[in-house]
Structure formats: structure tokens, C-alpha cells
Coordinates of C-alpha atoms in Angstrom, one line a residue:
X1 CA 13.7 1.5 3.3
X2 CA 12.9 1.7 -0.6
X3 CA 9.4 0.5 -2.5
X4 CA 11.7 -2.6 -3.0
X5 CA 13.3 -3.3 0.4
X6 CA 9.4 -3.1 1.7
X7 CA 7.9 -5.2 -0.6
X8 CA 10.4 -7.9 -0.2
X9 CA 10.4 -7.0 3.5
X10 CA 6.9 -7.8 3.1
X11 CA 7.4 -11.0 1.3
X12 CA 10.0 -12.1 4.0
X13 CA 7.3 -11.3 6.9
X14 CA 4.5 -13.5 5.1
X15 CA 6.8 -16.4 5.1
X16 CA 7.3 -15.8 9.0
X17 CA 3.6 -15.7 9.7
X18 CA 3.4 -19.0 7.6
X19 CA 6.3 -20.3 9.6
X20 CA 4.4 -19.0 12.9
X21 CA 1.6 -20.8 11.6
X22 CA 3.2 -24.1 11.3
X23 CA 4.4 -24.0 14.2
X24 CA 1.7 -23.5 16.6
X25 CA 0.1 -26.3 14.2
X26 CA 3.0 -29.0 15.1
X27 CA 2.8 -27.9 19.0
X28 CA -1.2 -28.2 18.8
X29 CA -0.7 -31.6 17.3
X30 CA 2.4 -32.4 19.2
X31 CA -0.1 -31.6 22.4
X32 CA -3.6 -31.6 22.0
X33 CA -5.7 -29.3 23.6
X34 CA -6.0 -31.6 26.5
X35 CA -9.2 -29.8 28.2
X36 CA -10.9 -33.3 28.3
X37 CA -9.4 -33.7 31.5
X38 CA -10.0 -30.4 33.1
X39 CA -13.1 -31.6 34.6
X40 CA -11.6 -34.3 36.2
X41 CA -10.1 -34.4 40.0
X42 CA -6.2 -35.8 39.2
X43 CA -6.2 -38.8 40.4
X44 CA -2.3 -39.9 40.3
X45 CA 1.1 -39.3 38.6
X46 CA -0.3 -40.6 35.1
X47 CA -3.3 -37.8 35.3
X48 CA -0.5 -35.5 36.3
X49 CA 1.6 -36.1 34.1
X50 CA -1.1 -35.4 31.4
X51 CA -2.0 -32.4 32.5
X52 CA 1.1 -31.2 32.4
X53 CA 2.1 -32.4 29.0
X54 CA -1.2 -30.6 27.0
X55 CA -0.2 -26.9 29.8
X56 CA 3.0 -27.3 28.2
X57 CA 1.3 -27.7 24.2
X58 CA -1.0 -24.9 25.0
X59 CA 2.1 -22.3 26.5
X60 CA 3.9 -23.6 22.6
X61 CA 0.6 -23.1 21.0
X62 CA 0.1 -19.7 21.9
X63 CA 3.8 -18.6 22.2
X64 CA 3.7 -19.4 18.4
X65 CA 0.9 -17.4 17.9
X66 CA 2.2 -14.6 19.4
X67 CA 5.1 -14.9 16.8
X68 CA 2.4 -14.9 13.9
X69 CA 1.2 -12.1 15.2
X70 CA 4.6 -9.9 15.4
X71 CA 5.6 -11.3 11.6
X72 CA 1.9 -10.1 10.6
X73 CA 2.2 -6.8 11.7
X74 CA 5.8 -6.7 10.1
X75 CA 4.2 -7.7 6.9
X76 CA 1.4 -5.2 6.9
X77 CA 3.7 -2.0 7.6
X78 CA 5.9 -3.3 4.8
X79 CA 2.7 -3.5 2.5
X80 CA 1.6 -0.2 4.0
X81 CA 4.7 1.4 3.5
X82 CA 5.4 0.6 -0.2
X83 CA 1.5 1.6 -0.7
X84 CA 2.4 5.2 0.4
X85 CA 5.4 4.9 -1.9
X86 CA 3.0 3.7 -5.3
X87 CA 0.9 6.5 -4.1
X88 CA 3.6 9.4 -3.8
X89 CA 5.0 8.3 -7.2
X90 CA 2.0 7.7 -9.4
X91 CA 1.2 11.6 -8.1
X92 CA 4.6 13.0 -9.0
X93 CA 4.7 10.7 -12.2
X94 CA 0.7 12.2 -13.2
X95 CA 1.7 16.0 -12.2
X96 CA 5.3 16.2 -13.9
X97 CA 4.9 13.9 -17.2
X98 CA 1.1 14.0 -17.7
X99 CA 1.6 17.5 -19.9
X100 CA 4.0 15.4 -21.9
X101 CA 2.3 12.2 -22.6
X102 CA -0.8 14.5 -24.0
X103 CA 1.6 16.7 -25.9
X104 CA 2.4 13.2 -27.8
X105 CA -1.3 11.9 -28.4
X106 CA -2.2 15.7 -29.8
X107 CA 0.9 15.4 -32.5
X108 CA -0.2 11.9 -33.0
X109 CA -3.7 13.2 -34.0
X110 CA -2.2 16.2 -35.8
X111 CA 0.0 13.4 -37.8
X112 CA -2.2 11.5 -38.7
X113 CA -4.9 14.6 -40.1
X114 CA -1.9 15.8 -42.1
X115 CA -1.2 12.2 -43.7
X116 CA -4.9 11.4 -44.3
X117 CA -5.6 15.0 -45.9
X118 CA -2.5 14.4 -47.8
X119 CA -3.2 10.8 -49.6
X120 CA -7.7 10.6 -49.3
X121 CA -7.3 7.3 -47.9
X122 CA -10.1 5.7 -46.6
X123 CA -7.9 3.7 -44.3
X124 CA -5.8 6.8 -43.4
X125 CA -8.9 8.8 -42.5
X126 CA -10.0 6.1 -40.6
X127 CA -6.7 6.3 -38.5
X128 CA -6.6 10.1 -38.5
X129 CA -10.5 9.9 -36.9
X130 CA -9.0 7.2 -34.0
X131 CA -6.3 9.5 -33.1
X132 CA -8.3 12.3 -32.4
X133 CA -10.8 10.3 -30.6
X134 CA -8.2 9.0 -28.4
X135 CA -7.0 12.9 -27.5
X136 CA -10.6 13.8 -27.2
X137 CA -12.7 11.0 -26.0
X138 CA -16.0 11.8 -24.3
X139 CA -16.4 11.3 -20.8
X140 CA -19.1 10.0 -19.1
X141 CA -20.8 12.4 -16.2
X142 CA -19.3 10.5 -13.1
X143 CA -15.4 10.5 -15.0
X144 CA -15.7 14.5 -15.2
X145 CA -15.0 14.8 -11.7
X146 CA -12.7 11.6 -10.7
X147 CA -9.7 12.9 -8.9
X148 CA -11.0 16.1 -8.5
X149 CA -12.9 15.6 -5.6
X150 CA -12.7 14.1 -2.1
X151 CA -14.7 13.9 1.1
X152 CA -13.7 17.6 1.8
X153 CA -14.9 18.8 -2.0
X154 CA -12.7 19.6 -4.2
X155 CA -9.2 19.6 -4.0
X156 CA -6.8 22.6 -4.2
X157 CA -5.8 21.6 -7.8
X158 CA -9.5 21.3 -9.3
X159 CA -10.6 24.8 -7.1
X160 CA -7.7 26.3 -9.1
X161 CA -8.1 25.1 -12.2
X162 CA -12.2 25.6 -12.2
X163 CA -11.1 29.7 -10.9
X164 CA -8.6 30.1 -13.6
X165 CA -5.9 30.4 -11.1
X166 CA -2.2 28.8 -11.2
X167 CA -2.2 25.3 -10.5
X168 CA -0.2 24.5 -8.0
X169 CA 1.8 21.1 -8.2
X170 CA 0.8 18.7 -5.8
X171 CA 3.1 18.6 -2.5
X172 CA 5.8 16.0 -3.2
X173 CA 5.7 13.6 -0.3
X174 CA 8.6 11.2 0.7
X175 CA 8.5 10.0 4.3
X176 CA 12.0 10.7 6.3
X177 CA 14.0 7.9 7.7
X178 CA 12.8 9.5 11.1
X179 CA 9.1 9.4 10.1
X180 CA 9.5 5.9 8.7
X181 CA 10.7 4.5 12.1
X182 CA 8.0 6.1 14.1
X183 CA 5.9 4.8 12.0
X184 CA 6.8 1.0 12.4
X185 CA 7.7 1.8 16.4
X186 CA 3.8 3.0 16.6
X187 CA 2.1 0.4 14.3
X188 CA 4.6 -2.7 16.3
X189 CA 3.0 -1.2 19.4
X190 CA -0.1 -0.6 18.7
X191 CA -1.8 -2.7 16.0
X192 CA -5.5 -3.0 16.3
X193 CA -4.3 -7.0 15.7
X194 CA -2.5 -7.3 19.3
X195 CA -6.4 -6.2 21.2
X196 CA -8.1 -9.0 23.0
X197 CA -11.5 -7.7 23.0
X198 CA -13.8 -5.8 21.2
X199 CA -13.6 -2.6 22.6
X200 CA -9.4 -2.3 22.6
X201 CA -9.5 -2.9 18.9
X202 CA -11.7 -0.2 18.3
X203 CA -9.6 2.2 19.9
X204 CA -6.5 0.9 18.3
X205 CA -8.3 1.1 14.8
X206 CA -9.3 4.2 15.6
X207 CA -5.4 5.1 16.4
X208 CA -4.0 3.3 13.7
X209 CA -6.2 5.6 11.2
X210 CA -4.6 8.5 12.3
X211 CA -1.0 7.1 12.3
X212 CA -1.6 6.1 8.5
X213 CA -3.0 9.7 8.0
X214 CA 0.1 11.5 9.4
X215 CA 2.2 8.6 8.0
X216 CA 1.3 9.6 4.3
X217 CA 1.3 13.5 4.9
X218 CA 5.0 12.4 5.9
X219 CA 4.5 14.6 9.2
X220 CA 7.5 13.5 11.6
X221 CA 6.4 16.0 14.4
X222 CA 2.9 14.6 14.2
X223 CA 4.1 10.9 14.6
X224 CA 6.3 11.8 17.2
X225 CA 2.9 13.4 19.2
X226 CA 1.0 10.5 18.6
X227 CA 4.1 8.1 20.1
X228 CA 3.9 10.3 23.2
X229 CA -0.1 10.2 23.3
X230 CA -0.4 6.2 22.9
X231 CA 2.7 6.0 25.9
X232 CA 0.6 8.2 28.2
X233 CA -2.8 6.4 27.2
X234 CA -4.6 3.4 28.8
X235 CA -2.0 0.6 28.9
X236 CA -3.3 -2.6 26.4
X237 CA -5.2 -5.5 27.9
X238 CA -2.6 -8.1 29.6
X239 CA -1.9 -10.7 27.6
X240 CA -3.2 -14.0 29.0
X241 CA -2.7 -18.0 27.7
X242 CA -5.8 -18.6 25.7
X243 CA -7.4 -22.3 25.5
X244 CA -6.1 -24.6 22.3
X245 CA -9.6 -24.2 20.2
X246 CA -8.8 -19.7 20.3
X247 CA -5.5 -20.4 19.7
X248 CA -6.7 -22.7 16.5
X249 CA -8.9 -20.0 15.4
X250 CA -6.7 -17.1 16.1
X251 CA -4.4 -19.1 13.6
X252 CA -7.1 -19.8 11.1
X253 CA -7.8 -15.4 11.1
X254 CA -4.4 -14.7 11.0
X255 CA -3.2 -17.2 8.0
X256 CA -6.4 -15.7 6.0
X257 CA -5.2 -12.1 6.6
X258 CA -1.9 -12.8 5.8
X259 CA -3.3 -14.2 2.3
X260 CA -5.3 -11.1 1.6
X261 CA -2.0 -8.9 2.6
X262 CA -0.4 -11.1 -0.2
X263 CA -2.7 -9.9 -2.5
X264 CA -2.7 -6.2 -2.0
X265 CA 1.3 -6.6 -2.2
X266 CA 0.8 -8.5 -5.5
X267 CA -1.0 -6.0 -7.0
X268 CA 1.1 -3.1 -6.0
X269 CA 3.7 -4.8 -7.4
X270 CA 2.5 -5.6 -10.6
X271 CA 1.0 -2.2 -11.1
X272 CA 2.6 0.2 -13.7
X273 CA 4.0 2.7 -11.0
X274 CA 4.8 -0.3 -8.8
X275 CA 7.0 -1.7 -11.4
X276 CA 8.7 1.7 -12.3
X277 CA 9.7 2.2 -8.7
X278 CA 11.4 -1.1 -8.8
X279 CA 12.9 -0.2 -12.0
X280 CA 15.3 2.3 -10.0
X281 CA 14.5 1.9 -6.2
X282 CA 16.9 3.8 -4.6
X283 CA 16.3 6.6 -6.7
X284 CA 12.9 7.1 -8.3
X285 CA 13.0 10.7 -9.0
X286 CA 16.2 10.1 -11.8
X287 CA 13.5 7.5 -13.2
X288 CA 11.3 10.4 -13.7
X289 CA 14.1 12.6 -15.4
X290 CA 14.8 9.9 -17.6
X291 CA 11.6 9.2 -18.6
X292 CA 11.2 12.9 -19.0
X293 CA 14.1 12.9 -21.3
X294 CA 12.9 10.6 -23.3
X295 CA 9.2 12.1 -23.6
X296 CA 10.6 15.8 -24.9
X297 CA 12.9 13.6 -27.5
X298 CA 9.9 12.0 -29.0
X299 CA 8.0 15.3 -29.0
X300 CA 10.9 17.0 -31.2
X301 CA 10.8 13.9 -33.1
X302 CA 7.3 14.2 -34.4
X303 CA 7.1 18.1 -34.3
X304 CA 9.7 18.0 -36.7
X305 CA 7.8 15.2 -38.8
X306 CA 4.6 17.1 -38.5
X307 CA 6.4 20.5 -40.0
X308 CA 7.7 18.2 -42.8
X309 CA 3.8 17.1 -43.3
X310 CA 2.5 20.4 -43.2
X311 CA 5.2 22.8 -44.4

């Protein structure tokens, strides 16, 4: 599945929770909760009756938020996913065309010197002084260190850079088809979303963090242990028919989570990287050698400009 397919994957599986939601809404309203009567003996048919009619809400009730549930989860691992995706590309997109785009901004500042030394305009200087300061600009103490370090010091890239030693590009990482699946098999199974208490949700979150973690290495093999580790772990809590008012508020938590997921998926979307990848989804890389090919023509362009300046 592409950055696209996810996101509108994702967009699909937010209108299912919303469905879900409705849903158990009508049956709650359809039957209400009905424990009024639970601490009454039933005295005849009519009480009977009754009692049966707000069971039968509460099994609707719950069955449909059990079906929010499912399309939540659905819609976080195709948020998740196309994350991973922004992620992989804006790293590929920084190692391979960064070089380039500063190539550009130091002939822009060497163009503009040349025209500004050539005509002594005040308004050309002016310009020539911008440039520079935009391939030059003055960093503040905390930005000399952004994306060089992370909760293990500093990366492999900044260590090499800092020793004088070859950088080495970063790892390109695309999930397989394989490593995908594994992944949505383990998250559908596991989501720290399906625990009933406090202390199964800890040990799914716990879980969960490592999934992602392998998940965006793109390590099949150590999906594929953690599948067999959560199979041969302590089954989940059996699911039981909650009462109408935890049903109502399981709703209320899951419609609010579904809106923040909309959010992240929003922004990921409208992000410059998140854009490009839907520019050419099934192939992001020939993006990248396009956008490469344009980049070198531009530098030729004004190195040739900038000998005519200078020469």
C-alpha cells in the first residue's frame, strides 16, 4: 500500500468509526440503557418484556462499539503507515537533494555580489547582502545540534562528520509488502485500544512501541518474532457486555481519538514531503530523479550566468 492508498485508507476508516459511532448511538436511543429496572424482582410479562427489549439495546450498543473499535485501529495503522512513509522520504529527499538546493542559494549569493559589484547600487547591494545571509544565516546554540542528536548521542552521520570521516548516506528504508502485513496482523491483534483494564493496556502499549520500532527499521524477521511472541503470551482479557453508560463513554473516547487521528493525517498530508509523495505514489523515488534533474539544470543555468558576470 502507497503514502496515498494509506492516507485515503485512513480517511475511509475514520468514516467507519463515525459510522460505528452512529450506530451504537441509534441502538442506545432505540433501547435505553434500561438498568432502572435491574433492581426490581419481574413481576410479569410486561417487566419481562422490558428487560428483554433494553438486553437486546445493550448486546447492539456494544456490538457497535466493538465495530468502532476495529475501524479505529484500521485508521491508526493507515495514519501510522503513511507517517513512516513522510518519514523515509523527507530523509531520502534531505540526504540526496540537500547538496543541490545549497549549491543553488551559494550561486544565488555569488550572483547577486557579481551584479551589485558591477552597477554600486544601493538596492543591488542590499539584495547581494540578503543572499548571503540566507546561505549563511547564524544559528542559534540549540539549532547547531538539531538532527544531529538523539537519545543515544549523536547519530552515525554527525560522529562522522564531527571526525572528518566519509559520511555515510542514511539507510534507505521502505517497508516490504511482507513487513507491511505483519505489521497491520500485529497492531489488529494487539492494540493497546482492544485492553479492558489498566494493566493489559500497559503491556499492549508497551508491545505496540516495539512493533512501531521494528515497523520503521523495516525489519520483517523482527515482526515476524514479535507475531510469534504476542501468540505464545498471556491471552487478552475476555471480552464481556459492558453496561449502556461504558458503552456511552467508550463512544465519547473513541469519536475524540478518531478526531485527533484526523488531525495528524491532515497534517501529513498537507506537509511538503506529504504532498510530493502524493505527487507520484506509486513511485516516489522517479519523483526524486526528476526533481534531481531539474536541480543540476538550474545549477548549469546560473553557473553559466555567473561566468558571464564574472568572466
Amino acid at each position: 500500500m502507497n503514502g496515498t492508498d494509506q492516507a485515503e485508507a485512513g480517511q475511509a476508516a475514520a468514516g467507519s468509526v463515525a459510522g460505528g459511532v452512529g450506530q451504537a448511538d441509534q441502538a442506545g436511543h432505540d433501547h435505553p440503557a434500561g438498568h432502572e429496572h435491574s433492581g426490581q424482582d419481574a413481576q410479569g410479562p410486561q417487566d419481562s418484556q422490558g428487560q428483554d427489549a433494553a438486553a437486546e439495546g445493550t448486546r447492539r450498543l456494544a456490538k457497535a462499539v466493538l465495530a468502532a473499535e476495529q475501524a479505529l485501529i484500521e485508521f491508526e495503522i493507515a495514519v501510522e503507515t503513511f507517517r513512516v512513509e513522510v518519514e523515509n522520504f523527507s530523509r531520502l529527499h534531505h540526504q540526496r537533494l540537500g547538496p543541490m538546493y545549497a549549491r543553488l542559494d551559494e550561486l544565488d549569493a555569488q550572483i547577486a555580489e557579481a551584479v551589485a559589484a558591477r552597477t554600486g547600487d544601493p538596492e543591488d547591494i542590499r539584495k547581494a547582502r540578503e543572499a548571503r545571509a540566507s546561505v549563511m544565516p547564524m544559528p542559534e546554540v540549540e539549532e547547531l545540534f538539531h538532527g544531529w542528536m538523539g537519545a543515544d548521542g549523536l547519530f552515525p552521520e554527525a560522529q562522522a562528520m564531527l571526525t572528518e570521516q566519509p559520511v555515510q548516506p542514511p539507510q534507505k528504508v521502505r517497508p516490504s509488502e511482507e513487513a507491511r502485513k505483519a505489521y497491520r496482523e500485529l497492531v489488529r491483534k494487539a492494540h493497546p485500544d482492544l485492553a479492558r483494564d489498566d494493566a493489559e493496556r500497559a503491556r499492549r502499549d508497551a508491545f505496540i512501541a516495539r512493533v512501531n520500532a521494528a515497523y520503521g527499521r523495516g525489519d520483517e524477521a523482527a515482526l515476524q518474532e514479535l507475531a510469534r511472541e504476542w501468540e505464545a503470551g498471556p491471552a487478552p482479557a475476555e471480552e464481556r457486555l459492558s453496561e449502556s453508560e461504558e458503552l456511552y463513554a467508550r463512544l465519547e473516547w473513541l469519536a475524540t481519538r478518531k478526531e485527533l487521528l484526523a488531525a495528524v493525517a491532515a497534517e501529513l498530508e498537507e506537509s511538503a514531503i506529504g504532498a510530493m509523495i502524493k505527487m507520484a505514489p506509486e513511485d516516489p523515488d522517479r519523483l526524486l530523479d526528476e526533481i534531481a534533474e531539474k536541480l543540476l539544470a538550474d545549477v548549469a543555468e546560473r553557473e553559466a550566468y555567473l561566468a558571464q558576470l564574472v568572466g
